mmCIF file of C-alpha atoms and ligand atoms in Angstrom:
data_model
loop_
_atom_site.group_PDB
_atom_site.id
_atom_site.type_symbol
_atom_site.label_atom_id
_atom_site.label_comp_id
_atom_site.label_asym_id
_atom_site.label_seq_id
_atom_site.Cartn_x
_atom_site.Cartn_y
_atom_site.Cartn_z
ATOM 1 C CA MET A 278 -48.988 -128.088 -30.200
ATOM 2 C CA VAL A 279 -46.558 -125.674 -31.873
ATOM 3 C CA ARG A 280 -46.289 -124.109 -35.291
ATOM 4 C CA ILE A 281 -43.422 -123.548 -37.686
ATOM 5 C CA GLY A 282 -42.956 -120.139 -39.280
ATOM 6 C CA ILE A 283 -40.557 -119.827 -42.203
ATOM 7 C CA ASP A 284 -39.280 -116.455 -43.370
ATOM 8 C CA LEU A 285 -37.897 -117.077 -46.847
ATOM 9 C CA GLY A 286 -35.800 -114.084 -47.827
ATOM 10 C CA ALA A 287 -33.462 -113.438 -50.721
ATOM 11 C CA THR A 288 -30.514 -113.559 -48.292
ATOM 12 C CA ASN A 289 -31.549 -115.831 -45.421
ATOM 13 C CA ILE A 290 -34.000 -118.582 -44.570
ATOM 14 C CA ALA A 291 -35.169 -118.179 -40.964
ATOM 15 C CA VAL A 292 -37.268 -120.910 -39.360
ATOM 16 C CA GLY A 293 -38.906 -120.578 -35.966
ATOM 17 C CA VAL A 294 -40.884 -122.800 -33.611
ATOM 18 C CA VAL A 295 -43.801 -120.627 -32.523
ATOM 19 C CA THR A 296 -46.574 -121.002 -29.951
ATOM 20 C CA ASP A 297 -50.256 -120.401 -30.745
ATOM 21 C CA ASP A 298 -50.023 -116.912 -29.239
ATOM 22 C CA GLY A 299 -47.075 -115.889 -31.414
ATOM 23 C CA THR A 300 -44.083 -116.442 -29.135
ATOM 24 C CA ILE A 301 -40.914 -117.737 -30.804
ATOM 25 C CA LEU A 302 -39.504 -120.651 -28.773
ATOM 26 C CA HIS A 303 -36.532 -121.424 -30.988
ATOM 27 C CA LYS A 304 -35.048 -120.123 -34.211
ATOM 28 C CA VAL A 305 -32.583 -121.438 -36.788
ATOM 29 C CA GLU A 306 -31.201 -119.736 -39.895
ATOM 30 C CA ALA A 307 -29.208 -120.509 -43.012
ATOM 31 C CA PRO A 308 -28.219 -118.544 -46.107
ATOM 32 C CA THR A 309 -30.713 -118.842 -48.952
ATOM 33 C CA LEU A 310 -28.049 -118.907 -51.664
ATOM 34 C CA ALA A 311 -30.753 -117.731 -54.009
ATOM 35 C CA SER A 312 -28.768 -118.308 -57.188
ATOM 36 C CA ARG A 313 -29.432 -122.046 -56.739
ATOM 37 C CA PRO A 314 -32.423 -123.775 -58.343
ATOM 38 C CA TRP A 315 -35.485 -123.892 -56.101
ATOM 39 C CA GLN A 316 -35.195 -127.598 -55.231
ATOM 40 C CA PRO A 317 -32.131 -127.347 -52.933
ATOM 41 C CA VAL A 318 -33.567 -124.179 -51.355
ATOM 42 C CA VAL A 319 -36.783 -126.029 -50.457
ATOM 43 C CA ALA A 320 -34.739 -129.021 -49.257
ATOM 44 C CA ASP A 321 -32.906 -126.641 -46.895
ATOM 45 C CA MET A 322 -36.239 -125.240 -45.657
ATOM 46 C CA ILE A 323 -37.408 -128.772 -44.877
ATOM 47 C CA ALA A 324 -34.125 -129.662 -43.127
ATOM 48 C CA LEU A 325 -34.233 -126.441 -41.077
ATOM 49 C CA THR A 326 -37.819 -127.217 -40.065
ATOM 50 C CA ARG A 327 -36.801 -130.645 -38.757
ATOM 51 C CA ARG A 328 -33.766 -129.167 -37.006
ATOM 52 C CA ALA A 329 -35.694 -126.328 -35.342
ATOM 53 C CA LEU A 330 -38.329 -128.756 -34.046
ATOM 54 C CA SER A 331 -35.856 -131.264 -32.641
ATOM 55 C CA GLU A 332 -33.581 -128.606 -31.086
ATOM 56 C CA ALA A 333 -36.657 -127.153 -29.345
ATOM 57 C CA GLY A 334 -37.538 -130.620 -28.006
ATOM 58 C CA PHE A 335 -40.555 -131.313 -30.233
ATOM 59 C CA THR A 336 -41.450 -133.957 -32.814
ATOM 60 C CA LEU A 337 -43.644 -133.830 -35.911
ATOM 61 C CA ASP A 338 -46.520 -135.078 -33.698
ATOM 62 C CA ASP A 339 -46.388 -131.735 -31.856
ATOM 63 C CA LEU A 340 -46.582 -129.738 -35.081
ATOM 64 C CA ARG A 341 -49.904 -128.116 -35.971
ATOM 65 C CA SER A 342 -48.996 -126.345 -39.197
ATOM 66 C CA ILE A 343 -46.245 -124.748 -41.230
ATOM 67 C CA GLY A 344 -46.411 -121.257 -42.701
ATOM 68 C CA VAL A 345 -44.070 -119.685 -45.225
ATOM 69 C CA GLY A 346 -43.649 -115.999 -46.041
ATOM 70 C CA VAL A 347 -42.184 -115.486 -49.510
ATOM 71 C CA PRO A 348 -40.909 -112.310 -51.194
ATOM 72 C CA GLY A 349 -43.413 -112.723 -54.005
ATOM 73 C CA THR A 350 -46.853 -114.016 -54.890
ATOM 74 C CA ALA A 351 -48.281 -117.417 -53.917
ATOM 75 C CA ILE A 352 -51.633 -118.807 -55.026
ATOM 76 C CA GLY A 353 -53.019 -122.224 -54.150
ATOM 77 C CA GLY A 354 -49.813 -123.648 -52.691
ATOM 78 C CA VAL A 355 -47.743 -122.566 -55.687
ATOM 79 C CA VAL A 356 -45.237 -119.707 -55.603
ATOM 80 C CA VAL A 357 -46.280 -118.058 -58.831
ATOM 81 C CA PHE A 358 -43.667 -115.373 -58.919
ATOM 82 C CA CYS A 359 -40.694 -114.454 -56.752
ATOM 83 C CA THR A 360 -38.424 -112.004 -58.526
ATOM 84 C CA ASN A 361 -35.530 -111.920 -56.058
ATOM 85 C CA LEU A 362 -35.311 -115.709 -55.946
ATOM 86 C CA GLY A 363 -35.911 -116.248 -59.660
ATOM 87 C CA TRP A 364 -38.875 -118.508 -58.842
ATOM 88 C CA HIS A 365 -41.748 -119.108 -61.251
ATOM 89 C CA ASP A 366 -44.570 -121.573 -60.561
ATOM 90 C CA VAL A 367 -42.710 -123.455 -57.823
ATOM 91 C CA PRO A 368 -44.946 -126.214 -56.323
ATOM 92 C CA LEU A 369 -43.902 -125.401 -52.764
ATOM 93 C CA GLU A 370 -46.832 -126.951 -50.898
ATOM 94 C CA ARG A 371 -46.695 -130.263 -52.778
ATOM 95 C CA THR A 372 -42.902 -130.531 -52.439
ATOM 96 C CA PHE A 373 -42.968 -129.692 -48.752
ATOM 97 C CA ARG A 374 -45.779 -132.115 -47.938
ATOM 98 C CA GLU A 375 -43.984 -134.972 -49.664
ATOM 99 C CA ALA A 376 -41.382 -134.581 -46.902
ATOM 100 C CA ILE A 377 -43.482 -133.335 -43.962
ATOM 101 C CA ASP A 378 -47.193 -134.038 -44.298
ATOM 102 C CA LYS A 379 -48.626 -131.124 -42.307
ATOM 103 C CA PRO A 380 -50.917 -128.276 -43.391
ATOM 104 C CA LEU A 381 -48.766 -125.754 -45.245
ATOM 105 C CA TYR A 382 -49.717 -122.115 -45.833
ATOM 106 C CA ILE A 383 -47.883 -119.630 -48.024
ATOM 107 C CA ASP A 384 -48.275 -115.893 -48.326
ATOM 108 C CA ASN A 385 -46.441 -112.760 -49.371
ATOM 109 C CA ASP A 386 -43.870 -111.442 -46.878
ATOM 110 C CA ALA A 387 -45.539 -108.045 -46.388
ATOM 111 C CA ASN A 388 -48.896 -109.723 -45.753
ATOM 112 C CA VAL A 389 -47.205 -112.049 -43.281
ATOM 113 C CA ALA A 390 -45.477 -109.204 -41.425
ATOM 114 C CA GLY A 391 -48.774 -107.338 -41.267
ATOM 115 C CA LEU A 392 -50.474 -110.396 -39.807
ATOM 116 C CA ALA A 393 -47.699 -110.770 -37.222
ATOM 117 C CA GLU A 394 -48.125 -107.181 -36.058
ATOM 118 C CA ALA A 395 -51.895 -107.698 -35.927
ATOM 119 C CA MET A 396 -51.589 -110.881 -33.854
ATOM 120 C CA ALA A 397 -48.657 -110.114 -31.565
ATOM 121 C CA GLY A 398 -47.365 -106.613 -32.323
ATOM 122 C CA VAL A 399 -48.350 -102.968 -32.486
ATOM 123 C CA SER A 400 -51.725 -103.547 -34.213
ATOM 124 C CA ALA A 401 -52.811 -106.336 -31.833
ATOM 125 C CA GLY A 402 -55.670 -104.143 -30.608
ATOM 126 C CA ALA A 403 -56.779 -103.176 -34.115
ATOM 127 C CA PRO A 404 -59.197 -105.486 -35.983
ATOM 128 C CA ASN A 405 -58.387 -103.849 -39.334
ATOM 129 C CA SER A 406 -54.941 -102.611 -40.277
ATOM 130 C CA VAL A 407 -52.705 -101.983 -43.247
ATOM 131 C CA PHE A 408 -49.003 -102.768 -43.056
ATOM 132 C CA LEU A 409 -46.486 -100.987 -45.283
ATOM 133 C CA THR A 410 -42.869 -102.126 -45.652
ATOM 134 C CA LEU A 411 -40.736 -99.177 -46.651
ATOM 135 C CA GLY A 412 -37.678 -100.887 -48.066
ATOM 136 C CA THR A 413 -36.102 -101.444 -51.474
ATOM 137 C CA GLY A 414 -39.688 -101.686 -52.641
ATOM 138 C CA LEU A 415 -42.949 -100.867 -50.919
ATOM 139 C CA GLY A 416 -44.864 -103.916 -49.758
ATOM 140 C CA GLY A 417 -48.428 -103.800 -48.509
ATOM 141 C CA GLY A 418 -50.481 -106.101 -46.317
ATOM 142 C CA ILE A 419 -54.195 -105.600 -45.692
ATOM 143 C CA ILE A 420 -55.544 -107.216 -42.527
ATOM 144 C CA ILE A 421 -59.320 -107.353 -42.078
ATOM 145 C CA ASN A 422 -60.718 -108.865 -38.888
ATOM 146 C CA LYS A 423 -57.253 -110.282 -38.115
ATOM 147 C CA ARG A 424 -57.046 -112.103 -41.466
ATOM 148 C CA ILE A 425 -54.952 -111.273 -44.497
ATOM 149 C CA TYR A 426 -57.127 -109.931 -47.288
ATOM 150 C CA THR A 427 -55.791 -110.577 -50.795
ATOM 151 C CA GLY A 428 -58.985 -110.127 -52.778
ATOM 152 C CA ALA A 429 -60.958 -112.277 -55.183
ATOM 153 C CA HIS A 430 -57.945 -113.575 -57.117
ATOM 154 C CA GLY A 431 -55.239 -113.527 -54.455
ATOM 155 C CA VAL A 432 -53.350 -110.561 -55.827
ATOM 156 C CA GLY A 433 -54.803 -107.677 -53.800
ATOM 157 C CA GLY A 434 -52.756 -105.660 -51.343
ATOM 158 C CA GLU A 435 -49.969 -104.788 -53.789
ATOM 159 C CA LEU A 436 -50.115 -101.224 -52.541
ATOM 160 C CA GLY A 437 -46.642 -100.358 -53.813
ATOM 161 C CA HIS A 438 -47.960 -100.656 -57.342
ATOM 162 C CA LEU A 439 -50.891 -98.312 -57.012
ATOM 163 C CA THR A 440 -50.500 -95.787 -59.818
ATOM 164 C CA PHE A 441 -49.384 -92.694 -57.946
ATOM 165 C CA ILE A 442 -48.086 -90.317 -60.641
ATOM 166 C CA ALA A 443 -49.608 -90.722 -64.097
ATOM 167 C CA ASP A 444 -46.793 -91.546 -66.580
ATOM 168 C CA GLY A 445 -44.248 -91.120 -63.759
ATOM 169 C CA GLU A 446 -41.013 -92.986 -63.028
ATOM 170 C CA MET A 447 -40.529 -96.435 -64.562
ATOM 171 C CA CYS A 448 -41.219 -99.217 -62.018
ATOM 172 C CA THR A 449 -39.657 -102.678 -61.749
ATOM 173 C CA CYS A 450 -43.127 -104.077 -62.506
ATOM 174 C CA GLY A 451 -43.071 -102.573 -65.996
ATOM 175 C CA LYS A 452 -45.602 -99.837 -65.286
ATOM 176 C CA ARG A 453 -44.925 -96.157 -64.718
ATOM 177 C CA GLY A 454 -45.535 -93.965 -61.698
ATOM 178 C CA CYS A 455 -46.153 -96.645 -59.037
ATOM 179 C CA LEU A 456 -46.242 -95.445 -55.413
ATOM 180 C CA GLU A 457 -43.203 -97.659 -54.754
ATOM 181 C CA ARG A 458 -41.047 -95.455 -57.006
ATOM 182 C CA TYR A 459 -41.684 -92.496 -54.678
ATOM 183 C CA ALA A 460 -42.381 -93.805 -51.181
ATOM 184 C CA SER A 461 -39.815 -96.639 -50.828
ATOM 185 C CA ALA A 462 -36.199 -96.272 -49.670
ATOM 186 C CA THR A 463 -35.268 -96.514 -53.339
ATOM 187 C CA GLY A 464 -37.552 -93.566 -54.069
ATOM 188 C CA MET A 465 -35.954 -91.479 -51.328
ATOM 189 C CA ILE A 466 -32.469 -92.336 -52.609
ATOM 190 C CA ARG A 467 -33.391 -91.339 -56.175
ATOM 191 C CA GLN A 468 -34.667 -87.973 -54.942
ATOM 192 C CA GLY A 469 -31.487 -87.637 -52.891
ATOM 193 C CA GLY A 470 -29.364 -88.241 -55.987
ATOM 194 C CA GLU A 471 -31.091 -85.424 -57.841
ATOM 195 C CA ALA A 472 -30.725 -83.152 -54.823
ATOM 196 C CA ILE A 473 -26.973 -83.599 -54.425
ATOM 197 C CA ARG A 474 -26.431 -82.858 -58.116
ATOM 198 C CA THR A 475 -28.236 -79.526 -57.753
ATOM 199 C CA HIS A 476 -26.836 -78.840 -54.255
ATOM 200 C CA PRO A 477 -23.191 -80.017 -54.455
ATOM 201 C CA HIS A 478 -22.147 -77.905 -51.456
ATOM 202 C CA SER A 479 -24.767 -79.383 -49.131
ATOM 203 C CA ALA A 480 -23.821 -81.519 -46.146
ATOM 204 C CA LEU A 481 -25.699 -84.377 -47.797
ATOM 205 C CA ALA A 482 -23.601 -84.139 -50.969
ATOM 206 C CA LYS A 483 -20.402 -84.046 -48.890
ATOM 207 C CA ALA A 484 -21.506 -86.981 -46.745
ATOM 208 C CA ALA A 485 -22.138 -88.962 -49.936
ATOM 209 C CA GLY A 486 -18.792 -87.896 -51.435
ATOM 210 C CA GLN A 487 -20.764 -86.250 -54.296
ATOM 211 C CA ASP A 488 -21.696 -89.741 -55.512
ATOM 212 C CA PRO A 489 -25.381 -90.742 -55.598
ATOM 213 C CA ALA A 490 -24.252 -94.383 -55.429
ATOM 214 C CA ASN A 491 -23.192 -93.741 -51.807
ATOM 215 C CA LEU A 492 -26.638 -92.549 -50.749
ATOM 216 C CA THR A 493 -28.777 -94.638 -48.432
ATOM 217 C CA ALA A 494 -32.083 -93.825 -46.784
ATOM 218 C CA LYS A 495 -30.267 -93.838 -43.435
ATOM 219 C CA LEU A 496 -27.694 -91.295 -44.647
ATOM 220 C CA ILE A 497 -30.432 -88.983 -45.901
ATOM 221 C CA VAL A 498 -32.428 -89.325 -42.672
ATOM 222 C CA ASP A 499 -29.327 -88.775 -40.525
ATOM 223 C CA GLN A 500 -28.379 -85.634 -42.474
ATOM 224 C CA ALA A 501 -31.956 -84.343 -42.298
ATOM 225 C CA ARG A 502 -32.032 -84.975 -38.570
ATOM 226 C CA ALA A 503 -28.734 -83.081 -38.249
ATOM 227 C CA GLY A 504 -30.359 -80.091 -39.947
ATOM 228 C CA ASP A 505 -28.961 -80.130 -43.503
ATOM 229 C CA PRO A 506 -31.529 -78.192 -45.587
ATOM 230 C CA THR A 507 -30.961 -80.310 -48.713
ATOM 231 C CA ALA A 508 -31.447 -83.579 -46.861
ATOM 232 C CA MET A 509 -34.457 -82.071 -45.108
ATOM 233 C CA MET A 510 -35.973 -81.141 -48.478
ATOM 234 C CA VAL A 511 -35.544 -84.714 -49.737
ATOM 235 C CA PHE A 512 -36.916 -86.200 -46.526
ATOM 236 C CA ASP A 513 -39.841 -83.784 -46.467
ATOM 237 C CA ARG A 514 -40.794 -84.585 -50.065
ATOM 238 C CA TYR A 515 -40.553 -88.299 -49.281
ATOM 239 C CA VAL A 516 -42.813 -87.874 -46.253
ATOM 240 C CA HIS A 517 -45.402 -86.040 -48.340
ATOM 241 C CA TYR A 518 -45.398 -88.749 -51.003
ATOM 242 C CA LEU A 519 -45.857 -91.376 -48.299
ATOM 243 C CA ALA A 520 -48.612 -89.364 -46.616
ATOM 244 C CA GLN A 521 -50.429 -88.995 -49.950
ATOM 245 C CA GLY A 522 -50.206 -92.747 -50.475
ATOM 246 C CA ILE A 523 -51.492 -93.360 -46.946
ATOM 247 C CA ASN A 524 -54.350 -90.959 -47.596
ATOM 248 C CA SER A 525 -55.379 -93.032 -50.632
ATOM 249 C CA ILE A 526 -55.346 -96.181 -48.502
ATOM 250 C CA ILE A 527 -57.440 -94.508 -45.802
ATOM 251 C CA SER A 528 -59.917 -93.311 -48.429
ATOM 252 C CA PHE A 529 -60.191 -96.879 -49.784
ATOM 253 C CA ILE A 530 -60.676 -98.909 -46.653
ATOM 254 C CA ASP A 531 -60.518 -96.683 -43.567
ATOM 255 C CA PRO A 532 -58.514 -99.093 -41.364
ATOM 256 C CA ASP A 533 -58.081 -98.739 -37.597
ATOM 257 C CA MET A 534 -54.330 -98.463 -37.999
ATOM 258 C CA ILE A 535 -51.566 -98.130 -40.580
ATOM 259 C CA VAL A 536 -48.296 -99.752 -39.524
ATOM 260 C CA LEU A 537 -44.969 -98.645 -40.991
ATOM 261 C CA GLY A 538 -42.212 -101.259 -41.181
ATOM 262 C CA GLY A 539 -39.101 -101.924 -43.278
ATOM 263 C CA GLY A 540 -35.767 -100.117 -43.411
ATOM 264 C CA VAL A 541 -37.061 -96.526 -43.609
ATOM 265 C CA SER A 542 -39.183 -97.076 -40.479
ATOM 266 C CA LYS A 543 -35.929 -97.329 -38.500
ATOM 267 C CA ALA A 544 -35.980 -93.505 -38.640
ATOM 268 C CA GLY A 545 -38.449 -93.943 -35.772
ATOM 269 C CA ALA A 546 -40.244 -90.958 -34.258
ATOM 270 C CA PHE A 547 -38.525 -88.607 -36.723
ATOM 271 C CA LEU A 548 -40.442 -90.308 -39.539
ATOM 272 C CA LEU A 549 -43.607 -91.021 -37.594
ATOM 273 C CA ASP A 550 -44.122 -87.435 -36.372
ATOM 274 C CA ALA A 551 -43.480 -86.059 -39.866
ATOM 275 C CA VAL A 552 -45.897 -88.496 -41.548
ATOM 276 C CA ARG A 553 -48.635 -87.858 -38.996
ATOM 277 C CA LEU A 554 -48.270 -84.108 -39.505
ATOM 278 C CA ALA A 555 -48.136 -84.322 -43.321
ATOM 279 C CA LEU A 556 -51.220 -86.534 -43.385
ATOM 280 C CA THR A 557 -53.324 -83.755 -41.877
ATOM 281 C CA ASN A 558 -52.853 -81.893 -45.202
ATOM 282 C CA TYR A 559 -54.488 -84.655 -47.201
ATOM 283 C CA ILE A 560 -57.046 -86.427 -45.065
ATOM 284 C CA PHE A 561 -60.546 -85.985 -46.453
ATOM 285 C CA PHE A 562 -62.876 -86.392 -43.461
ATOM 286 C CA ARG A 563 -60.597 -84.341 -41.269
ATOM 287 C CA THR A 564 -63.139 -83.648 -38.565
ATOM 288 C CA LEU A 565 -63.719 -87.384 -38.030
ATOM 289 C CA PRO A 566 -61.360 -89.877 -36.396
ATOM 290 C CA TYR A 567 -59.085 -91.706 -38.851
ATOM 291 C CA ALA A 568 -56.445 -94.430 -38.807
ATOM 292 C CA SER A 569 -53.627 -94.035 -36.328
ATOM 293 C CA ILE A 570 -50.161 -94.283 -37.885
ATOM 294 C CA GLU A 571 -47.714 -96.407 -35.895
ATOM 295 C CA LEU A 572 -44.288 -98.039 -36.245
ATOM 296 C CA ALA A 573 -43.943 -101.817 -36.534
ATOM 297 C CA SER A 574 -42.792 -103.377 -33.260
ATOM 298 C CA LEU A 575 -41.670 -106.926 -34.054
ATOM 299 C CA GLY A 576 -38.662 -106.174 -36.294
ATOM 300 C CA ASN A 577 -37.135 -109.111 -38.135
ATOM 301 C CA ASP A 578 -39.140 -111.644 -36.134
ATOM 302 C CA ALA A 579 -42.369 -110.524 -37.834
ATOM 303 C CA GLY A 580 -41.617 -112.793 -40.813
ATOM 304 C CA ILE A 581 -41.441 -115.919 -38.658
ATOM 305 C CA ILE A 582 -44.331 -115.036 -36.333
ATOM 306 C CA GLY A 583 -46.693 -114.011 -39.134
ATOM 307 C CA ALA A 584 -45.898 -117.112 -41.209
ATOM 308 C CA ALA A 585 -46.613 -119.313 -38.201
ATOM 309 C CA MET A 586 -49.969 -117.545 -37.715
ATOM 310 C CA LEU A 587 -51.141 -118.243 -41.289
ATOM 311 C CA GLY A 588 -54.023 -120.530 -42.003
ATOM 312 C CA GLU A 589 -56.138 -120.550 -38.868
HETATM 313 ZN ZN1 ZN B 824 -44.940 -101.017 -60.033
#
């Protein structure tokens, strides 16, 4: 028996045939074309599922289950909210099962990536872990005893929207001061924009052509790594925000491991060493062991693998 894992992103739909132990046997992709209504997008997901199975030499009889990771919130087979796709209350499970009648599981993409790392990646040896995607936003996935934990009402684990600074920066969610505004790539870029205005002669400002619109997290990290004091200041502040957020998570649930994924995590050991060091300033029970901080290891495949692992 094999499983299907579907990584539904705002840009691409990736569908993989996956074994029970999390190995991808075959993968197909197509653009999401997210400006379309949801019906043709789901029709493409169904067609890609059939294609991936047949190209890998399997039939529907070999298929155990289908899992879908969505960039939003899903409850009871319905995608309640998916900002980047413009989806509201999309009956994904019902629609899918009308075409392919197999168990279908849906979860948030950060939860799914966290599950993938816990089943087949860096946190495979850790029963309890928290996954953080450091990208445009900050996604969180809480894994307890190798299962995604989303709380009593299915909306837990939204760690990016923990209130971090009272009455702070406006967030896309409509609240102020969410952790995401400070510890995502977007947060780093905003801090970088302020820094190049006050330090126009810095290497960072020159590399960005004095225009904050040219800043990326990678540019800031590269300039910090090269020794530019302004970039280093921005990076250092970012690291401290992230470490403070991680400290809150550790104080809440004391996981075995915290896994950093998403675009900013591509900074690798430069980020990891800095976060581990900064965390020592904040950790409460500092004489006791606490969560190890590690980098995600599965990359883009985490979306497919984790989706395939949903539901059992
Ligand atoms: Zn928010």
